[in-house]
Coordinates of C-alpha atoms in Angstrom, one line a residue:
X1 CA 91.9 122.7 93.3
X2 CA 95.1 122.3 95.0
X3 CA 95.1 120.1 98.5
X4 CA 95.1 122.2 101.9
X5 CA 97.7 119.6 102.7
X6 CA 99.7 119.7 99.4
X7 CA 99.6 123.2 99.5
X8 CA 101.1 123.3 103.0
X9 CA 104.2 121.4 102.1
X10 CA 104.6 123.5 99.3
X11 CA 104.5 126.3 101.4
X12 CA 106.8 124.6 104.1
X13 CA 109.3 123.2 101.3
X14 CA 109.7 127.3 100.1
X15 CA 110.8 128.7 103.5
X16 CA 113.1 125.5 104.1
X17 CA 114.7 125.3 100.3
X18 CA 114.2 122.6 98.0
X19 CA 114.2 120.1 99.5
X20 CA 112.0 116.8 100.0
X21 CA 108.9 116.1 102.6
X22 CA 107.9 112.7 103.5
X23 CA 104.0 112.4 103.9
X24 CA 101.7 109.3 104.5
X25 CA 99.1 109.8 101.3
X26 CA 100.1 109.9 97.8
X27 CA 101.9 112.7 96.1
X28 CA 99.5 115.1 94.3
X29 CA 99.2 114.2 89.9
X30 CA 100.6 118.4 89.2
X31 CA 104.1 118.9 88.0
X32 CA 106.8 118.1 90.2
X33 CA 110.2 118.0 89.2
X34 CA 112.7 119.0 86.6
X35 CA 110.2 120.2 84.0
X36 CA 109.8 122.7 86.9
X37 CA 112.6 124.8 85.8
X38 CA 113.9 127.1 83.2
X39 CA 110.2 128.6 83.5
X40 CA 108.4 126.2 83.4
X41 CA 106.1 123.9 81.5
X42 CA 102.4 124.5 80.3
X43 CA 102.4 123.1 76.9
X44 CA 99.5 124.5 75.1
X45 CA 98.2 126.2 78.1
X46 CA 95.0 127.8 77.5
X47 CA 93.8 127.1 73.9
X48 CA 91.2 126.0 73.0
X49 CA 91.5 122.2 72.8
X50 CA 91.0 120.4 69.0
X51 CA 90.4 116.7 68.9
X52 CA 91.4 114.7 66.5
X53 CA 90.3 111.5 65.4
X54 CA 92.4 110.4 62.2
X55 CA 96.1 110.4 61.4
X56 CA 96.6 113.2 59.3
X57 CA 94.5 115.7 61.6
X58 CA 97.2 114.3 64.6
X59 CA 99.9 114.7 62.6
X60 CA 99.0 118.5 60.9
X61 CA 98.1 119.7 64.5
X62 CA 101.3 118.4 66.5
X63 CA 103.5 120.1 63.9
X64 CA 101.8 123.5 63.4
X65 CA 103.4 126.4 64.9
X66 CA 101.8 127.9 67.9
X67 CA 100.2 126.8 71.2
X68 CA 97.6 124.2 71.0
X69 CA 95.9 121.3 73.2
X70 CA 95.6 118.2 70.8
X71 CA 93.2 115.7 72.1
X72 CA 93.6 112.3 70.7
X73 CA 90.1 110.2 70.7
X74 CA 90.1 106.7 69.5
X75 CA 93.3 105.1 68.0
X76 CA 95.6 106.6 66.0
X77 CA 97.9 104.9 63.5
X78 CA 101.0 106.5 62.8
X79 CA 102.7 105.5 59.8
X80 CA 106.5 107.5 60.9
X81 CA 108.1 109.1 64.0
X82 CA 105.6 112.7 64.2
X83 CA 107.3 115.4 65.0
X84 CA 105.7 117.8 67.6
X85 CA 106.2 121.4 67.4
X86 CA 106.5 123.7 70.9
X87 CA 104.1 124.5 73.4
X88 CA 101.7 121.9 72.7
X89 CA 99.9 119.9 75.1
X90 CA 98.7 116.0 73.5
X91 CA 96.3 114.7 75.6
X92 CA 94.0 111.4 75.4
X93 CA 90.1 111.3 76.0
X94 CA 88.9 109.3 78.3
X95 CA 91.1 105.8 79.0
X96 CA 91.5 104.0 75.6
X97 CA 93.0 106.4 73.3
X98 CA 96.2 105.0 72.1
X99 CA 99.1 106.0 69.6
X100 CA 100.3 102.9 67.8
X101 CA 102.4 101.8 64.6
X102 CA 104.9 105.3 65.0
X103 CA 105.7 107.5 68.3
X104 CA 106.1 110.9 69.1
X105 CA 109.4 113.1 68.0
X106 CA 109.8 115.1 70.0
X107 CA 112.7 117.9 68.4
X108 CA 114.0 121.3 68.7
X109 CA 111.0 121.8 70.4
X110 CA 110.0 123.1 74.2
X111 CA 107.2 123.4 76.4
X112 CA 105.2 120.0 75.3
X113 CA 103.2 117.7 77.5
X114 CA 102.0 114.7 76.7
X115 CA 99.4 112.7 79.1
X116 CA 96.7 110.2 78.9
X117 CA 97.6 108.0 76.2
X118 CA 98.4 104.7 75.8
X119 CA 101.2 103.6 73.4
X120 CA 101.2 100.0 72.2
X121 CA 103.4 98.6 69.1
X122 CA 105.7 101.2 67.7
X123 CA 108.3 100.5 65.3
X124 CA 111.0 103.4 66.7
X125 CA 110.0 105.0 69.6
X126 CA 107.4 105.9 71.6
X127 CA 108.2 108.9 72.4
X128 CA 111.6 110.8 71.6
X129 CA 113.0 113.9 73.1
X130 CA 116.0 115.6 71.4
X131 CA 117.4 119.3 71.4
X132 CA 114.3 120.3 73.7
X133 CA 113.1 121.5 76.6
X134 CA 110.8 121.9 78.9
X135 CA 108.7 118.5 78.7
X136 CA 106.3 116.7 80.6
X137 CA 105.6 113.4 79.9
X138 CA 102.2 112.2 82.2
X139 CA 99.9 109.6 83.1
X140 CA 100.4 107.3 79.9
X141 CA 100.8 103.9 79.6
X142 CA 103.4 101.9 77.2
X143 CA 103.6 98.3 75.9
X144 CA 105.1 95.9 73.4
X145 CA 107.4 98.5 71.4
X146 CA 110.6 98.3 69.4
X147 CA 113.0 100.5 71.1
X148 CA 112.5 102.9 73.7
X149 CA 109.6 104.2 75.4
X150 CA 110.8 107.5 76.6
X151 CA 114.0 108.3 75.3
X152 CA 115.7 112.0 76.6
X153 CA 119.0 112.9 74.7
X154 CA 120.9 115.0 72.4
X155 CA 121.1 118.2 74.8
X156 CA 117.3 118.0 76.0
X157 CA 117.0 119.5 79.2
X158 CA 114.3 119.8 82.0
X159 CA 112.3 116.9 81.4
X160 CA 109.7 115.1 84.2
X161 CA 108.4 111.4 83.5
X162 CA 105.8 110.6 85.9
X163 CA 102.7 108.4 86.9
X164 CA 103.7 106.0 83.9
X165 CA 103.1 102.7 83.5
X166 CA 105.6 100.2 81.6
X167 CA 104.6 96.8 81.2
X168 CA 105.6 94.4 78.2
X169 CA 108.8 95.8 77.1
X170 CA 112.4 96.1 76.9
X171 CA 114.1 99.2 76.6
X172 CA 112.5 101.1 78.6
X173 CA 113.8 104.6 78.9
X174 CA 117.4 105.9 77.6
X175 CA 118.9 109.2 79.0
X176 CA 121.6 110.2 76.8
X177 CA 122.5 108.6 73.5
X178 CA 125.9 107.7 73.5
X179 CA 129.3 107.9 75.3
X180 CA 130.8 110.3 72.4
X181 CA 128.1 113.2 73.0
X182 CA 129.8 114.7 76.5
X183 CA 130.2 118.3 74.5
X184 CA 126.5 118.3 74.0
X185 CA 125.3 116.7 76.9
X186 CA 126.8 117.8 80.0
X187 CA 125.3 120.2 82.0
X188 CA 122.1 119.1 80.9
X189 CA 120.1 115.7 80.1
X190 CA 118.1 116.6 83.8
X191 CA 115.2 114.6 84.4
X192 CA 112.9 113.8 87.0
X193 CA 111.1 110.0 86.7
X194 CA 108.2 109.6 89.6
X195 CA 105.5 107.5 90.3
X196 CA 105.9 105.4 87.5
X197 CA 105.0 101.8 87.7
X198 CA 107.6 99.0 85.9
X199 CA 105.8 95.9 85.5
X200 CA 108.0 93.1 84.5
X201 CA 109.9 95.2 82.0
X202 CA 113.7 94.1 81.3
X203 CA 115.7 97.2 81.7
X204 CA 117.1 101.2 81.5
X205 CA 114.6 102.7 84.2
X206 CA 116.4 104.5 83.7
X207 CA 120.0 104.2 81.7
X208 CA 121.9 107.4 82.4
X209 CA 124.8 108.9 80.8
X210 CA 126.0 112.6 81.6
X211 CA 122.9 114.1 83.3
X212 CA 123.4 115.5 86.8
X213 CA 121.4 115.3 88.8
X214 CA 118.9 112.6 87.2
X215 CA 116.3 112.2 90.2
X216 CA 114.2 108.8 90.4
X217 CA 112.0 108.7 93.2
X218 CA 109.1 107.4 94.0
X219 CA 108.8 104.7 91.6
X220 CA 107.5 101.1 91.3
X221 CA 110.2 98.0 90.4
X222 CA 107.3 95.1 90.1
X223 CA 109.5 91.8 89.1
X224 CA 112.0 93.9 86.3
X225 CA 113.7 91.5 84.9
X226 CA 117.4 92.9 83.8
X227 CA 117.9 96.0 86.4
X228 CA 116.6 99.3 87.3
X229 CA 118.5 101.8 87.1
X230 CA 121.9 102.3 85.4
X231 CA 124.5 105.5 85.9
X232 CA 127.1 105.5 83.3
X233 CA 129.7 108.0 82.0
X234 CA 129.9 111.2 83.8
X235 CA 126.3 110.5 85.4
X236 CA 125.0 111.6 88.5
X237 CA 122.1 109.6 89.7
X238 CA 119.7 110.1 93.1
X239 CA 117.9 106.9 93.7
X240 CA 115.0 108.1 96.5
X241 CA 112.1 106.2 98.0
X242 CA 111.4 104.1 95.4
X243 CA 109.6 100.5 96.1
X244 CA 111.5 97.2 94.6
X245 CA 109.8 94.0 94.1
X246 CA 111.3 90.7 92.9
X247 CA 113.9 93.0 91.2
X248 CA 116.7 91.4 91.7
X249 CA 119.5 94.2 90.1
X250 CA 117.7 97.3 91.5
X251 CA 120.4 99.7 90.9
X252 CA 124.4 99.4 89.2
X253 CA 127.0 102.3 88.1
X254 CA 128.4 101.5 84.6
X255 CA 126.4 98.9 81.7
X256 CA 127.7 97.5 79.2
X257 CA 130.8 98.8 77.4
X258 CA 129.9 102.3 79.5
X259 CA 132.2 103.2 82.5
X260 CA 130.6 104.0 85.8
X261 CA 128.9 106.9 86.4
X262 CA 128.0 108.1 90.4
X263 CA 124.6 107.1 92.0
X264 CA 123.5 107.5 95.6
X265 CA 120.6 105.7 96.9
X266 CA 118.7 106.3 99.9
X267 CA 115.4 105.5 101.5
X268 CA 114.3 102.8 99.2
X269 CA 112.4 99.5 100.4
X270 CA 112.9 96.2 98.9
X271 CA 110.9 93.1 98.5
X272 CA 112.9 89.7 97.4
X273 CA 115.3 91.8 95.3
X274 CA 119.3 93.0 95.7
X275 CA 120.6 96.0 97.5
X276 CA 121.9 97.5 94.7
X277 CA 125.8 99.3 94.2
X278 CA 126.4 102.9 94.9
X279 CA 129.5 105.3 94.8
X280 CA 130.4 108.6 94.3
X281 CA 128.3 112.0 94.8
X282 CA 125.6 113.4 92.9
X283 CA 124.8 117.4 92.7
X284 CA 121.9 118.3 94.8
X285 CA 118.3 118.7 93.8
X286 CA 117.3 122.3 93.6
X287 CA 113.4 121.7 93.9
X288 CA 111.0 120.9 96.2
X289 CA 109.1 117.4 96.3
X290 CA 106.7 115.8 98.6
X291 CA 108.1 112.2 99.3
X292 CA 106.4 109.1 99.8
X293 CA 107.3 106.7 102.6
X294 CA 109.0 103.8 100.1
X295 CA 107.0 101.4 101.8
X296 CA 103.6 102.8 100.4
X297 CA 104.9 103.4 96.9
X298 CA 103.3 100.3 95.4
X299 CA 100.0 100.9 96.4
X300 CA 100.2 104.4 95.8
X301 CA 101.7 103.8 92.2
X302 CA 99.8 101.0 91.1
X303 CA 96.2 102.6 92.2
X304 CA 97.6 106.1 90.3
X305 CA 99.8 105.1 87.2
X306 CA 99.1 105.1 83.5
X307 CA 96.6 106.2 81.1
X308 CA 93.3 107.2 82.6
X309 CA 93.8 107.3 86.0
X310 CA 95.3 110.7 86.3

């Protein structure tokens, strides 16, 4: 059941635009954001959900054709990077199922969710989203990987990544692969990262090439170690709201051999950490969002994050 409240700002944000409403109490745990558009994600809907226990149940039900909701229960070893077929919802059960070993690839696909799971160990990465659409990736939790967590590129479009947590790792999420791949990437690589929680992680929360406009709001910098957020070539990033803590780079245009791309910050509260660097102007956000005052973010974030607490 939707909140009277939430469903009043809804309401409100409709007959004003899109446009974003500061409110006292957390956001609601339902889709916000990018994944919003181009109608629309539901991943398996309403199918009847299968649960899997073992590694070649997971990996023959992510990959069939048609709609399904996959529950993972228990651990699951992948041995490779899965590939996930559309309109499937992967969902853990209860607050210990995990993925390890492999992650999720996430290709030529559209219309997948994936919540409630925690990732721990994988060899590639976690998850990986290319030449898709329409994803939602919710309420998991990710540690002590190889490469990247959540990785959006290759043309993927309409993406949210929200009430994560990220905690003993590095490269935490890339968006867009490389500085070469403008003719597929611009005008899309659009993705919405909220209410995620980056504790003590080193860096890319995100690292942005081409998308415009990338939204990161809401968000939780606990004591990141490298920076926060990076826009690079042709980027266009909104930085909104978001809580930094002991973060000392919160925000930068251009990394590495990558030239600067535009990012505009506003509303964000900081705790022993920089004041970032901003420049240049960034499309503007065509949904709506309820805000959180910056201030409350951590608590908000840190009681609401990860696997099992959505």
């Amino acid at each position: 059941m939707i909140p009277k409240r939430t469903a009043l700002i809804s309401a409100v944000a409709l007959v004003l635009g899109a446009m974003s409403v500061p409110q006292a109490a957390a956001a609601p745990f339902g889709l916000v954001g990018w994944a919003t558009q181009g109608g629309g994600t539901t991943g398996g809907g309403s199918a009847s959900p299968v649960t899997v226990t073992t590694a070649s149940a997971f990996v023959a039900a992510a990959k069939a054709s048609g709609a399904a909701v996959i529950r993972v229960s228990g651990t699951i070893s992948l041995s490779s990077m899965t590939k996930v077929a559309s309109n499937k919802t992967i969902e853990g059960v209860g607050s210990s199922s995990a993925i390890t070993g492999q992650g999720l690839n996430i290709a030529n696909a559209s219309n997948v969710i994936v919540r409630n799971l925690n990732f721990r160990s994988w060899g590639d990465d976690a998850i990986n989203v290319q030449y898709s659409t329409r994803v939602w990736i919710d309420h998991n939790t990710f540690s002590n990987g190889y490469d990247g967590a959540v990785d959006v590129k290759r043309a993927s479009d309409y993406v949210t990544v929200s009430w994560n947590k990220f905690t003993s790792h590095n490269k935490t999420m890339l968006l867009g692969h490389s500085d070469d791949n403008g003719s597929e990437d611009r005008g899309k690589l659009r993705v919405t990262y909220h209410h995620n929680w980056f504790d003590g992680t080193q860096q890319r929360h995100p690292r942005v090439r081409f998308g415009n406009p990338v939204h990161v709001y809401n968000n939780y910098y606990g004591g990141v170690t490298d920076y926060g957020v990076a826009s690079t070539v042709e980027g266009g990033v909104l930085v909104e709201g978001n809580y930094f803590e002991n973060t000392e780079d919160p925000f930068h245009r251009g990394e590495g051999s990558s030239p600067g791309g535009s990012l505009v910050a506003r509303s964000n509260h900081f705790v022993n950490s920089g004041t970032g660097d901003q420049g240049g102007s960034v499309k503007s956000i065509p949904y709506s969002y309820p805000l959180d005052g910056a201030s409350s973010v951590k608590s908000v974030v840190t009681a609401g994050a990860g696997a099992g607490r959505g």
